[in-house]
């Protein structure tokens, strides 16, 4: 009995001890976009405890004692944005043969600068779907250890590709040997490659299922792995608990990838109604980089892009936007993926306007970059919404992003895990 009597007192002591150590931040603003309900909420008050959201209430609700306050009058809060398709270690200024002027580790440093630009633009989570030298794993570790500012990274490490395909180095003559680190042909080699990339830090698997634009010698619509190969790769990845993203512009490649069980189709440019129906049946997401065309056609030549790539872009760019509109209308699950690296990092949000021009409502475009993206990552408990339990990743913009989605291009405040990364144009980043 004596002991039992002590319990309430003990737990009070314990509570006091945790409270003393808990880092609590309370954020208020005029409005908040509730991406789960698809509506705007007025006068929100969000509490973040030790990096995770612990309360979503209205202003006037009690504020935890000792909490730091971030009051943002006139602003609208949104969850930190998610870009499902970036290449942090690429810079569009160096296209075609221009990257050859630099040493290998130059690209790691480029990634450091781009990670900062990305998080300051309001993208607190990215999926990096292709880099060399396990640079994305290095960036993730450096960000987590607090050495550099940057988003949460889901790294794919290398993009896997077939010999002579989009993810092989096809721009060299036979006498020039390139490392071919992630070139694999046939089901067995593909299974082994998935195992190797996971071993060294891949948290998602990316492969090139059809031709591409920026590669020099392949045909953009042509399929580059057959169904058996795709199935082997996907089965292996899923067995290991990893999701799979496929680079696929071409119609047959998109369909076979969906049949093989791929989780996200990147680009999806030449998808047709049958592909949309398959995607809906399998629950496959489309990640369409619909802004890219503007940048590539305007700047590509100046940046040294292969003339073959410019020709391919002219074939595929507008068609991709038409496909985007049709896929949205058909009800395919859409996620926000820009391919930043092909256009400048930190300007990821430009794509929202293109998505709205081509058939989405602003709310749909925002959901593609938040709640739906988190679902496609398999991390709905962590990111993608202002909801209890998820990370304290918030952004704030002046103006109404639902009336004018371009407001997302000027993010005034970025909070990641309860820590201010940027406020009113000033970077709090180290
Ligand atoms: N990385 C992609 C590729 O090389 C970029 C495609 C850009 N063009 C576009 N219309 N989305 O295929």
CSV table of C-alpha atoms and ligand atoms in Angstrom, one decimal:
chain,number,residue,atom,x,y,z
A,1,UNK,CA,0.0,0.0,0.0
A,2,UNK,CA,2.7,2.4,1.0
A,3,UNK,CA,4.4,1.8,-2.4
A,4,UNK,CA,1.2,2.4,-4.3
A,5,UNK,CA,0.7,5.7,-2.6
A,6,UNK,CA,4.1,6.9,-3.7
A,7,UNK,CA,3.2,6.2,-7.4
A,8,UNK,CA,1.3,9.4,-8.2
A,9,UNK,CA,4.0,11.5,-6.6
A,10,UNK,CA,6.7,9.6,-8.5
A,11,UNK,CA,5.0,10.0,-11.9
A,12,UNK,CA,4.6,13.7,-11.2
A,13,UNK,CA,8.3,13.9,-10.6
A,14,UNK,CA,8.9,12.0,-13.8
A,15,UNK,CA,6.6,14.3,-15.8
A,16,UNK,CA,8.5,17.3,-14.4
A,17,UNK,CA,11.8,15.8,-15.4
A,18,UNK,CA,10.6,15.1,-19.0
A,19,UNK,CA,9.0,18.5,-19.2
A,20,UNK,CA,12.3,20.1,-18.2
A,21,UNK,CA,14.1,18.3,-20.9
A,22,UNK,CA,11.5,18.5,-23.6
A,23,UNK,CA,12.1,21.1,-26.3
A,24,UNK,CA,8.7,22.6,-27.0
A,25,UNK,CA,7.9,25.1,-29.8
A,26,UNK,CA,4.5,26.7,-30.3
A,27,UNK,CA,3.8,28.1,-33.8
A,28,UNK,CA,0.8,30.3,-34.6
A,29,UNK,CA,-0.3,31.9,-37.9
A,30,UNK,CA,-3.4,33.3,-39.5
A,31,UNK,CA,-4.2,30.2,-41.5
A,32,UNK,CA,-3.1,26.6,-42.0
A,33,UNK,CA,-3.6,24.3,-45.0
A,34,UNK,CA,-4.9,21.0,-43.7
A,35,UNK,CA,-3.8,18.7,-46.6
A,36,UNK,CA,-5.5,15.6,-45.2
A,37,UNK,CA,-9.0,17.2,-45.1
A,38,UNK,CA,-8.3,19.4,-48.1
A,39,UNK,CA,-9.3,22.6,-46.5
A,40,UNK,CA,-8.0,25.8,-44.8
A,41,UNK,CA,-8.1,26.2,-41.0
A,42,UNK,CA,-8.0,29.7,-39.4
A,43,UNK,CA,-5.9,30.7,-36.4
A,44,UNK,CA,-3.9,27.5,-35.9
A,45,UNK,CA,-1.7,26.8,-33.0
A,46,UNK,CA,0.8,24.0,-33.5
A,47,UNK,CA,2.9,22.5,-30.7
A,48,UNK,CA,6.1,20.7,-31.6
A,49,UNK,CA,7.8,18.6,-28.8
A,50,UNK,CA,11.2,17.2,-29.3
A,51,UNK,CA,10.9,17.5,-33.1
A,52,UNK,CA,7.5,16.0,-33.6
A,53,UNK,CA,4.1,17.6,-33.7
A,54,UNK,CA,2.4,17.0,-30.3
A,55,UNK,CA,-0.7,19.1,-30.7
A,56,UNK,CA,-2.7,20.8,-33.4
A,57,UNK,CA,-5.2,23.3,-31.8
A,58,UNK,CA,-6.7,26.8,-32.3
A,59,UNK,CA,-5.2,29.9,-30.9
A,60,UNK,CA,-6.4,30.5,-27.4
A,61,UNK,CA,-5.8,26.9,-26.4
A,62,UNK,CA,-3.4,26.5,-23.4
A,63,UNK,CA,0.3,26.9,-24.3
A,64,UNK,CA,2.8,24.5,-22.7
A,65,UNK,CA,4.9,26.2,-20.0
A,66,UNK,CA,8.4,27.1,-21.1
A,67,UNK,CA,7.6,26.8,-24.8
A,68,UNK,CA,9.4,28.9,-27.4
A,69,UNK,CA,6.9,30.8,-29.5
A,70,UNK,CA,7.0,31.5,-33.2
A,71,UNK,CA,4.1,33.8,-34.1
A,72,UNK,CA,3.5,34.4,-37.8
A,73,UNK,CA,0.7,36.9,-38.2
A,74,UNK,CA,-0.5,37.3,-41.7
A,75,UNK,CA,1.0,34.0,-42.8
A,76,UNK,CA,-0.4,30.7,-44.0
A,77,UNK,CA,1.2,27.5,-42.6
A,78,UNK,CA,1.7,24.4,-44.7
A,79,UNK,CA,3.5,21.1,-44.0
A,80,UNK,CA,7.1,21.0,-45.2
A,81,UNK,CA,7.0,20.2,-48.9
A,82,UNK,CA,8.3,17.0,-50.5
A,83,UNK,CA,10.0,16.7,-53.8
A,84,UNK,CA,9.9,13.0,-54.9
A,85,UNK,CA,12.5,13.4,-57.7
A,86,UNK,CA,15.7,15.4,-57.3
A,87,UNK,CA,19.3,15.0,-58.1
A,88,UNK,CA,21.1,17.1,-55.5
A,89,UNK,CA,24.5,16.4,-56.9
A,90,UNK,CA,23.7,17.7,-60.4
A,91,UNK,CA,23.7,21.2,-61.7
A,92,UNK,CA,22.0,22.1,-65.0
A,93,UNK,CA,24.7,24.6,-65.9
A,94,UNK,CA,26.9,21.6,-66.6
A,95,UNK,CA,25.1,19.6,-69.2
A,96,UNK,CA,26.2,17.4,-72.1
A,97,UNK,CA,30.0,16.9,-71.9
A,98,UNK,CA,30.6,19.8,-69.5
A,99,UNK,CA,30.7,17.7,-66.3
A,100,UNK,CA,33.9,16.2,-67.5
A,101,UNK,CA,35.8,19.4,-66.6
A,102,UNK,CA,35.4,18.5,-62.9
A,103,UNK,CA,36.9,16.0,-60.5
A,104,UNK,CA,34.6,13.3,-59.0
A,105,UNK,CA,34.2,14.9,-55.6
A,106,UNK,CA,33.3,18.3,-57.0
A,107,UNK,CA,29.7,16.9,-57.2
A,108,UNK,CA,29.6,16.1,-53.5
A,109,UNK,CA,30.3,19.8,-52.8
A,110,UNK,CA,27.6,20.8,-55.4
A,111,UNK,CA,25.2,18.6,-53.4
A,112,UNK,CA,26.1,20.4,-50.1
A,113,UNK,CA,25.1,23.8,-51.7
A,114,UNK,CA,22.0,22.3,-53.3
A,115,UNK,CA,20.8,20.7,-50.1
A,116,UNK,CA,20.8,24.1,-48.4
A,117,UNK,CA,18.9,25.8,-51.3
A,118,UNK,CA,16.4,23.0,-51.3
A,119,UNK,CA,15.4,23.2,-47.6
A,120,UNK,CA,15.4,27.0,-47.7
A,121,UNK,CA,12.9,26.8,-50.6
A,122,UNK,CA,10.5,24.9,-48.2
A,123,UNK,CA,11.3,21.3,-49.3
A,124,UNK,CA,12.0,19.6,-46.0
A,125,UNK,CA,12.0,16.1,-47.6
A,126,UNK,CA,13.3,14.9,-50.9
A,127,UNK,CA,13.8,11.6,-52.6
A,128,UNK,CA,17.1,11.6,-54.4
A,129,UNK,CA,16.7,9.2,-57.3
A,130,UNK,CA,20.2,8.9,-58.7
A,131,UNK,CA,23.7,10.2,-57.8
A,132,UNK,CA,27.2,8.8,-58.0
A,133,UNK,CA,29.6,7.7,-55.3
A,134,UNK,CA,26.9,7.2,-52.7
A,135,UNK,CA,26.9,11.0,-52.4
A,136,UNK,CA,23.2,11.1,-51.4
A,137,UNK,CA,23.9,8.8,-48.4
A,138,UNK,CA,26.9,11.1,-47.4
A,139,UNK,CA,24.7,14.2,-47.7
A,140,UNK,CA,22.0,12.5,-45.6
A,141,UNK,CA,24.5,11.5,-42.9
A,142,UNK,CA,26.0,15.0,-42.8
A,143,UNK,CA,22.6,16.7,-42.5
A,144,UNK,CA,21.5,14.3,-39.7
A,145,UNK,CA,24.8,14.9,-37.8
A,146,UNK,CA,24.2,18.7,-38.1
A,147,UNK,CA,27.3,19.5,-40.3
A,148,UNK,CA,25.2,21.0,-43.1
A,149,UNK,CA,21.7,22.2,-43.5
A,150,UNK,CA,19.4,20.3,-45.8
A,151,UNK,CA,16.2,18.3,-46.2
A,152,UNK,CA,15.4,14.8,-45.0
A,153,UNK,CA,16.8,12.6,-47.8
A,154,UNK,CA,15.5,9.3,-49.0
A,155,UNK,CA,18.5,8.1,-51.1
A,156,UNK,CA,18.4,5.8,-54.0
A,157,UNK,CA,22.2,5.9,-54.5
A,158,UNK,CA,22.8,4.9,-58.1
A,159,UNK,CA,20.0,4.6,-60.7
A,160,UNK,CA,20.2,1.1,-62.2
A,161,UNK,CA,20.3,0.9,-65.9
A,162,UNK,CA,20.6,-1.5,-68.9
A,163,UNK,CA,23.7,-1.6,-71.1
A,164,UNK,CA,23.3,1.3,-73.6
A,165,UNK,CA,20.2,2.6,-71.8
A,166,UNK,CA,19.4,6.0,-70.3
A,167,UNK,CA,21.3,5.2,-67.0
A,168,UNK,CA,24.4,4.0,-68.8
A,169,UNK,CA,27.1,6.4,-70.0
A,170,UNK,CA,26.3,6.3,-73.7
A,171,UNK,CA,28.2,9.4,-74.7
A,172,UNK,CA,31.6,7.9,-75.0
A,173,UNK,CA,33.4,5.8,-77.7
A,174,UNK,CA,34.3,2.1,-76.9
A,175,UNK,CA,37.9,3.0,-76.0
A,176,UNK,CA,36.8,5.2,-73.1
A,177,UNK,CA,35.9,3.0,-70.1
A,178,UNK,CA,33.4,4.3,-67.6
A,179,UNK,CA,32.8,2.8,-64.2
A,180,UNK,CA,29.4,1.2,-65.0
A,181,UNK,CA,28.7,0.9,-61.3
A,182,UNK,CA,25.0,0.3,-61.6
A,183,UNK,CA,24.7,-1.2,-65.1
A,184,UNK,CA,22.9,-4.6,-64.9
A,185,UNK,CA,21.3,-6.9,-67.5
A,186,UNK,CA,19.0,-9.8,-66.8
A,187,UNK,CA,17.0,-10.8,-63.7
A,188,UNK,CA,19.9,-12.3,-61.7
A,189,UNK,CA,22.2,-9.3,-62.2
A,190,UNK,CA,19.3,-7.0,-61.3
A,191,UNK,CA,18.6,-8.8,-58.1
A,192,UNK,CA,22.3,-8.7,-57.1
A,193,UNK,CA,22.4,-4.9,-57.9
A,194,UNK,CA,19.4,-4.2,-55.7
A,195,UNK,CA,21.1,-6.1,-52.8
A,196,UNK,CA,24.3,-4.1,-53.3
A,197,UNK,CA,22.7,-0.7,-53.4
A,198,UNK,CA,20.7,-1.5,-50.3
A,199,UNK,CA,23.9,-2.7,-48.6
A,200,UNK,CA,25.4,0.8,-49.1
A,201,UNK,CA,22.5,2.9,-48.1
A,202,UNK,CA,19.7,2.9,-50.7
A,203,UNK,CA,16.3,3.4,-49.1
A,204,UNK,CA,14.5,3.4,-52.4
A,205,UNK,CA,15.4,1.7,-55.7
A,206,UNK,CA,15.5,3.7,-58.9
A,207,UNK,CA,15.9,2.1,-62.3
A,208,UNK,CA,15.7,3.3,-65.9
A,209,UNK,CA,12.9,1.3,-67.7
A,210,UNK,CA,12.8,3.3,-71.0
A,211,UNK,CA,14.9,5.8,-72.9
A,212,UNK,CA,15.4,9.3,-71.8
A,213,UNK,CA,15.9,12.9,-72.9
A,214,UNK,CA,19.3,13.9,-71.5
A,215,UNK,CA,21.1,10.7,-72.6
A,216,UNK,CA,22.8,11.1,-76.0
A,217,UNK,CA,22.1,7.9,-78.0
A,218,UNK,CA,18.9,6.2,-76.9
A,219,UNK,CA,15.3,6.6,-78.1
A,220,UNK,CA,13.1,8.3,-75.5
A,221,UNK,CA,10.1,6.1,-75.9
A,222,UNK,CA,11.9,2.7,-76.2
A,223,UNK,CA,11.6,0.1,-73.4
A,224,UNK,CA,15.0,-0.9,-71.9
A,225,UNK,CA,14.1,-3.7,-69.5
A,226,UNK,CA,11.6,-6.4,-70.3
A,227,UNK,CA,8.8,-7.5,-67.9
A,228,UNK,CA,10.8,-10.4,-66.5
A,229,UNK,CA,13.7,-8.2,-65.6
A,230,UNK,CA,11.5,-5.5,-64.1
A,231,UNK,CA,9.7,-8.2,-62.0
A,232,UNK,CA,12.9,-9.6,-60.7
A,233,UNK,CA,14.1,-6.1,-59.6
A,234,UNK,CA,10.8,-5.1,-58.0
A,235,UNK,CA,10.4,-8.5,-56.2
A,236,UNK,CA,13.9,-8.2,-54.8
A,237,UNK,CA,13.4,-4.6,-53.6
A,238,UNK,CA,10.0,-5.3,-52.1
A,239,UNK,CA,11.4,-8.4,-50.3
A,240,UNK,CA,14.0,-6.1,-48.8
A,241,UNK,CA,11.4,-3.5,-47.8
A,242,UNK,CA,12.3,-1.0,-50.4
A,243,UNK,CA,10.0,0.9,-52.8
A,244,UNK,CA,10.8,1.2,-56.5
A,245,UNK,CA,10.8,4.2,-58.7
A,246,UNK,CA,11.2,3.8,-62.5
A,247,UNK,CA,12.3,6.3,-65.0
A,248,UNK,CA,9.8,5.7,-67.8
A,249,UNK,CA,8.7,8.0,-70.6
A,250,UNK,CA,7.7,5.3,-73.1
A,251,UNK,CA,4.2,3.8,-73.3
A,252,UNK,CA,5.1,0.0,-73.2
A,253,UNK,CA,7.7,0.5,-70.5
A,254,UNK,CA,5.3,2.4,-68.3
A,255,UNK,CA,2.7,-0.4,-68.5
A,256,UNK,CA,5.2,-3.2,-67.9
A,257,UNK,CA,6.6,-1.4,-64.9
A,258,UNK,CA,3.2,-1.1,-63.5
A,259,UNK,CA,2.5,-4.8,-64.1
A,260,UNK,CA,5.8,-5.6,-62.5
A,261,UNK,CA,4.6,-3.8,-59.3
A,262,UNK,CA,6.7,-0.6,-59.4
A,263,UNK,CA,5.6,2.0,-56.9
A,264,UNK,CA,6.2,5.3,-58.7
A,265,UNK,CA,6.5,6.1,-62.5
A,266,UNK,CA,8.8,9.0,-63.1
A,267,UNK,CA,8.2,11.3,-66.1
A,268,UNK,CA,5.3,9.1,-67.5
A,269,UNK,CA,5.3,11.3,-70.6
A,270,UNK,CA,3.8,8.9,-73.1
A,271,UNK,CA,1.3,7.2,-70.8
A,272,UNK,CA,-2.1,6.4,-72.3
A,273,UNK,CA,-5.5,5.6,-71.0
A,274,UNK,CA,-4.6,1.9,-70.6
A,275,UNK,CA,-1.6,3.0,-68.5
A,276,UNK,CA,-3.8,5.2,-66.3
A,277,UNK,CA,-6.3,2.3,-65.8
A,278,UNK,CA,-3.4,-0.1,-64.9
A,279,UNK,CA,-1.9,2.5,-62.5
A,280,UNK,CA,-5.3,2.9,-60.8
A,281,UNK,CA,-5.7,-0.8,-60.5
A,282,UNK,CA,-2.2,-1.3,-59.0
A,283,UNK,CA,-2.2,1.8,-56.9
A,284,UNK,CA,0.9,3.2,-58.8
A,285,UNK,CA,1.8,6.8,-58.4
A,286,UNK,CA,2.8,9.2,-61.3
A,287,UNK,CA,5.6,11.6,-60.6
A,288,UNK,CA,5.7,14.0,-63.6
A,289,UNK,CA,8.3,16.7,-64.0
A,290,UNK,CA,6.1,19.0,-66.0
A,291,UNK,CA,8.0,22.2,-65.5
A,292,UNK,CA,11.2,20.9,-66.9
A,293,UNK,CA,10.4,21.5,-70.5
A,294,UNK,CA,10.3,25.3,-70.1
A,295,UNK,CA,13.8,25.4,-68.6
A,296,UNK,CA,15.4,22.8,-70.9
A,297,UNK,CA,14.1,24.6,-74.1
A,298,UNK,CA,15.1,28.0,-72.8
A,299,UNK,CA,18.5,27.2,-71.3
A,300,UNK,CA,19.6,23.8,-72.6
A,301,UNK,CA,21.7,24.9,-75.5
A,302,UNK,CA,23.5,27.5,-73.5
A,303,UNK,CA,24.2,24.9,-70.8
A,304,UNK,CA,25.9,22.5,-73.3
A,305,UNK,CA,23.1,20.0,-73.7
A,306,UNK,CA,23.5,17.4,-76.5
A,307,UNK,CA,21.6,18.4,-79.6
A,308,UNK,CA,20.0,15.0,-79.5
A,309,UNK,CA,18.6,15.8,-76.1
A,310,UNK,CA,17.1,19.1,-77.3
A,311,UNK,CA,15.5,17.2,-80.2
A,312,UNK,CA,14.0,14.6,-77.8
A,313,UNK,CA,12.7,17.3,-75.5
A,314,UNK,CA,10.9,19.0,-78.4
A,315,UNK,CA,9.2,15.6,-79.1
A,316,UNK,CA,8.2,14.8,-75.5
A,317,UNK,CA,7.7,18.1,-73.5
A,318,UNK,CA,4.3,19.1,-74.6
A,319,UNK,CA,3.0,15.6,-74.9
A,320,UNK,CA,4.0,15.0,-71.2
A,321,UNK,CA,1.9,17.9,-70.1
A,322,UNK,CA,-1.1,16.6,-72.1
A,323,UNK,CA,-0.5,13.2,-70.4
A,324,UNK,CA,-0.4,14.9,-67.0
A,325,UNK,CA,-3.7,16.6,-67.6
A,326,UNK,CA,-5.3,13.3,-68.8
A,327,UNK,CA,-3.8,11.3,-65.9
A,328,UNK,CA,-5.0,13.8,-63.3
A,329,UNK,CA,-8.5,13.7,-64.9
A,330,UNK,CA,-8.5,9.9,-64.9
A,331,UNK,CA,-7.8,9.9,-61.2
A,332,UNK,CA,-4.2,8.5,-61.2
A,333,UNK,CA,-2.5,9.2,-57.8
A,334,UNK,CA,-0.2,12.1,-58.6
A,335,UNK,CA,2.9,13.1,-56.6
A,336,UNK,CA,5.2,16.1,-57.0
A,337,UNK,CA,8.6,15.3,-58.6
A,338,UNK,CA,10.6,18.0,-60.4
A,339,UNK,CA,13.8,16.4,-61.5
A,340,UNK,CA,15.6,19.4,-59.9
A,341,UNK,CA,19.2,19.1,-61.0
A,342,UNK,CA,17.9,19.2,-64.6
A,343,UNK,CA,16.6,22.7,-63.6
A,344,UNK,CA,18.1,24.8,-60.7
A,345,UNK,CA,17.7,23.5,-57.2
A,346,UNK,CA,15.8,25.9,-54.9
A,347,UNK,CA,13.3,26.7,-57.6
A,348,UNK,CA,11.5,23.4,-57.2
A,349,UNK,CA,8.2,25.2,-56.4
A,350,UNK,CA,7.9,26.7,-59.9
A,351,UNK,CA,6.3,23.4,-60.9
A,352,UNK,CA,3.2,24.1,-58.9
A,353,UNK,CA,2.1,26.8,-61.4
A,354,UNK,CA,2.6,24.3,-64.3
A,355,UNK,CA,0.6,21.7,-62.5
A,356,UNK,CA,-2.3,24.1,-62.0
A,357,UNK,CA,-2.1,25.4,-65.6
A,358,UNK,CA,-2.4,21.8,-66.8
A,359,UNK,CA,-5.4,20.8,-64.8
A,360,UNK,CA,-4.9,20.5,-61.1
A,361,UNK,CA,-6.5,22.6,-58.4
A,362,UNK,CA,-4.0,24.4,-56.2
A,363,UNK,CA,-5.1,22.0,-53.3
A,364,UNK,CA,-4.4,19.0,-55.5
A,365,UNK,CA,-1.0,20.2,-56.4
A,366,UNK,CA,-0.2,20.9,-52.7
A,367,UNK,CA,-1.5,17.5,-51.7
A,368,UNK,CA,0.8,15.9,-54.4
A,369,UNK,CA,3.8,17.5,-52.7
A,370,UNK,CA,2.7,16.6,-49.1
A,371,UNK,CA,0.2,14.0,-48.0
A,372,UNK,CA,0.2,11.9,-51.2
A,373,UNK,CA,4.0,12.1,-51.5
A,374,UNK,CA,4.4,10.9,-47.9
A,375,UNK,CA,2.1,8.0,-48.7
A,376,UNK,CA,4.1,7.1,-51.8
A,377,UNK,CA,7.3,7.2,-49.6
A,378,UNK,CA,5.7,4.8,-47.2
A,379,UNK,CA,6.2,7.3,-44.4
A,380,UNK,CA,2.7,8.8,-43.7
A,381,UNK,CA,3.5,8.8,-40.0
A,382,UNK,CA,6.5,11.0,-40.4
A,383,UNK,CA,6.1,13.7,-43.1
A,384,UNK,CA,3.6,15.3,-45.4
A,385,UNK,CA,1.0,16.8,-43.0
A,386,UNK,CA,0.5,19.0,-40.0
A,387,UNK,CA,-0.8,16.3,-37.8
A,388,UNK,CA,0.1,14.8,-34.4
A,389,UNK,CA,3.0,12.4,-34.5
A,390,UNK,CA,4.6,13.7,-37.7
A,391,UNK,CA,7.8,15.6,-37.7
A,392,UNK,CA,7.6,19.3,-36.9
A,393,UNK,CA,8.3,20.3,-40.5
A,394,UNK,CA,6.3,23.5,-41.4
A,395,UNK,CA,6.6,26.3,-43.8
A,396,UNK,CA,4.9,29.7,-43.9
A,397,UNK,CA,4.0,31.9,-46.9
A,398,UNK,CA,2.5,35.3,-47.1
A,399,UNK,CA,-0.7,35.4,-49.2
A,400,UNK,CA,-3.0,32.6,-50.1
A,401,UNK,CA,-1.4,29.7,-51.9
A,402,UNK,CA,-4.8,28.3,-52.7
A,403,UNK,CA,-5.8,31.5,-54.6
A,404,UNK,CA,-2.3,31.9,-56.1
A,405,UNK,CA,-0.1,28.8,-56.0
A,406,UNK,CA,2.9,30.9,-57.1
A,407,UNK,CA,3.0,32.1,-53.4
A,408,UNK,CA,4.9,28.8,-52.8
A,409,UNK,CA,7.8,30.2,-54.7
A,410,UNK,CA,8.5,32.7,-51.9
A,411,UNK,CA,8.6,30.7,-48.6
A,412,UNK,CA,9.2,33.1,-45.8
A,413,UNK,CA,9.7,30.6,-42.9
A,414,UNK,CA,11.0,27.0,-42.8
A,415,UNK,CA,10.9,24.9,-39.7
A,416,UNK,CA,12.3,21.4,-39.7
A,417,UNK,CA,11.9,19.1,-36.8
A,418,UNK,CA,10.9,22.2,-34.7
A,419,UNK,CA,14.1,24.1,-35.5
A,420,UNK,CA,13.9,27.3,-37.6
A,421,UNK,CA,15.9,26.8,-40.8
A,422,UNK,CA,14.9,30.1,-42.4
A,423,UNK,CA,12.8,33.1,-41.2
A,424,UNK,CA,11.9,36.2,-43.2
A,425,UNK,CA,14.5,35.9,-45.9
A,426,UNK,CA,17.2,35.2,-43.3
A,427,UNK,CA,18.8,31.8,-43.2
A,428,UNK,CA,19.3,30.3,-39.7
A,429,UNK,CA,21.3,27.6,-41.3
A,430,UNK,CA,24.9,27.1,-40.3
B,1,LIG,N1,15.9,13.2,-66.7
B,1,LIG,C1,14.9,13.3,-67.7
B,1,LIG,C2,15.4,12.6,-68.9
B,1,LIG,O1,16.5,12.8,-69.3
B,1,LIG,C3,14.5,14.7,-68.0
B,1,LIG,C4,13.3,14.8,-68.8
B,1,LIG,C5,12.9,16.3,-69.0
B,1,LIG,N2,11.9,16.6,-69.9
B,1,LIG,C6,10.6,16.6,-69.6
B,1,LIG,N3,9.8,16.9,-70.5
B,1,LIG,N4,10.2,16.2,-68.4
B,1,LIG,O2,14.7,11.9,-69.6
